[in-house]
CSV table of C-alpha atoms in Angstrom, one decimal:
chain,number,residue,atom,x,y,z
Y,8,UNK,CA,-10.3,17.4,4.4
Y,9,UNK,CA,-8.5,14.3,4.0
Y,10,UNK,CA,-7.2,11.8,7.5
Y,11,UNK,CA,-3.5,13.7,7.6
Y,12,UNK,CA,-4.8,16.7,7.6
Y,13,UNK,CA,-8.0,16.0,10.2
Y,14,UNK,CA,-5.7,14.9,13.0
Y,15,UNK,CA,-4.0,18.3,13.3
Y,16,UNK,CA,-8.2,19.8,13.1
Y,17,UNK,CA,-9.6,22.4,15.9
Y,18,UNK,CA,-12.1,21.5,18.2
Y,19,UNK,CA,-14.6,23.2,16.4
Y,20,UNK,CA,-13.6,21.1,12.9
Y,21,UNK,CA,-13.8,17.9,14.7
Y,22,UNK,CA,-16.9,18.5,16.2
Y,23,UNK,CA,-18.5,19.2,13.0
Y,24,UNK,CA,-16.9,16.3,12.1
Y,25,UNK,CA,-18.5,14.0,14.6
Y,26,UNK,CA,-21.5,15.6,13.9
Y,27,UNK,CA,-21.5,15.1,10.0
Y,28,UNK,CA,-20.4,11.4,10.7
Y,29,UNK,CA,-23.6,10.4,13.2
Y,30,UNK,CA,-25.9,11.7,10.4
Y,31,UNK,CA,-24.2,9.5,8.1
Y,32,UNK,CA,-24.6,7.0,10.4
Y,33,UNK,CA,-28.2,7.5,10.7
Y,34,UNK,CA,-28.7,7.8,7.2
Y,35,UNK,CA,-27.6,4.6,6.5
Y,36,UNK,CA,-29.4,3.0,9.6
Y,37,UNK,CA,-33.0,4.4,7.9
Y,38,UNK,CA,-31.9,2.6,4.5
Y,39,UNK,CA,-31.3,-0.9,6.8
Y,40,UNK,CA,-34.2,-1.0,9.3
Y,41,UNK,CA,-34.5,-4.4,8.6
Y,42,UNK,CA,-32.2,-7.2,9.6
Y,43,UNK,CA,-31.4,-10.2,7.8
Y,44,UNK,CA,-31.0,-13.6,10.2
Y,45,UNK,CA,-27.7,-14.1,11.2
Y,46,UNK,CA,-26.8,-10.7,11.3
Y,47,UNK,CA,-26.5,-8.0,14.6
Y,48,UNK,CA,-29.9,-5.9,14.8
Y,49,UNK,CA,-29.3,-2.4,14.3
Y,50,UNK,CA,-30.0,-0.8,17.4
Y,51,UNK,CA,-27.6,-2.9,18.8
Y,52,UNK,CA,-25.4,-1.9,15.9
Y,53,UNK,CA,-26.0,1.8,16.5
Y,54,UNK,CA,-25.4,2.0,20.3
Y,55,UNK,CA,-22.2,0.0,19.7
Y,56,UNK,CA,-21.3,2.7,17.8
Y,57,UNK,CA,-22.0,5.0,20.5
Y,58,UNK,CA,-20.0,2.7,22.4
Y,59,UNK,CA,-17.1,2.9,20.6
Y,60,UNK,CA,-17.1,7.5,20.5
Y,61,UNK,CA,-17.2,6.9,24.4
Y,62,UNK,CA,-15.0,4.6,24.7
Y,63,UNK,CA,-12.0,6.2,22.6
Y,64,UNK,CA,-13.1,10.0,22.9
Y,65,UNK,CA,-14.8,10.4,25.8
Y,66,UNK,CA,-13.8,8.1,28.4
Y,67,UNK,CA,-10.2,8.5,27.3
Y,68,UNK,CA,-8.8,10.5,29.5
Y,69,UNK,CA,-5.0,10.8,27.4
Y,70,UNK,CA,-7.1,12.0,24.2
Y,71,UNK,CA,-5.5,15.3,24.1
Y,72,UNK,CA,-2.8,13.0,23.4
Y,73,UNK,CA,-4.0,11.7,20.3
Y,74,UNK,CA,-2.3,8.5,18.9
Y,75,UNK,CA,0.5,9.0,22.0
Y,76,UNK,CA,-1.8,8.2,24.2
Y,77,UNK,CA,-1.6,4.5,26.2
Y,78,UNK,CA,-3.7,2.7,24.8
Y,79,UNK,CA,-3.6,0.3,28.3
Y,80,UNK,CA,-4.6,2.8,31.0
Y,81,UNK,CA,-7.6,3.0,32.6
Y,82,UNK,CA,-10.6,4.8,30.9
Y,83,UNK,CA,-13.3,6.4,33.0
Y,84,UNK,CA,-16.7,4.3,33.5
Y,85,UNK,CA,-19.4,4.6,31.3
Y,86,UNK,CA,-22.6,6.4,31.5
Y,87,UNK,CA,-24.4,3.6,31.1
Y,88,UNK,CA,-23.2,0.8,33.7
Y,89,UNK,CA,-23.4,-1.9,31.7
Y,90,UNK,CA,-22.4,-0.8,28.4
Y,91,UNK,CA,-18.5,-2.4,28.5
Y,92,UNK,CA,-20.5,-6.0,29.2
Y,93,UNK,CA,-23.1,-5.4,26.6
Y,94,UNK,CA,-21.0,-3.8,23.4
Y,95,UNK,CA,-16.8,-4.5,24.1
Y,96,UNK,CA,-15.7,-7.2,21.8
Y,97,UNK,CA,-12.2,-9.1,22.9
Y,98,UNK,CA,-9.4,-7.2,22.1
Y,99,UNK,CA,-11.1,-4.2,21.6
């Protein structure tokens, strides 16, 4: 299923979705255990990844919205307090 027609999806098809994407995700964390110098460690890598579903999916409380949603109101807080401080880049 290509982009166009994913953002139209059921619940169900998105979740399987998210699903198939964090077991991509892992599969391509297992072939990069290592970390070169200079380069982000990849457990910080992962849960900024996490980050990032929680921040736009589940703390997003216009989601239903999809791309109409404001982008500048408030999200809910994270389940883990320190998680904005730890993983949100500027401009993010």
């Amino acid at each position: 299923m290509d982009t166009a027609q994913m953002r139209h999806a059921g619940k169900e098809l998105l979740s399987l979705a998210l699903i198939d994407a964090r077991n991509h995700s892992l599969r391509w964390a297992a072939a990069f255990e290592s970390t070169p110098a200079g380069v982000a460690p990849l457990l910080w890598e992962l849960g900024r990844l996490g980050w990032f579903q929680e921040y736009w999916i589940a703390r997003n409380m216009q989601r239903q919205r999809g791309s109409r949603c404001d982008v500048t109101r408030p999200k809910l807080a994270s389940i883990l307090p320190e998680a904005d401080a730890l993983f949100e880049a500027p401009g993010v």
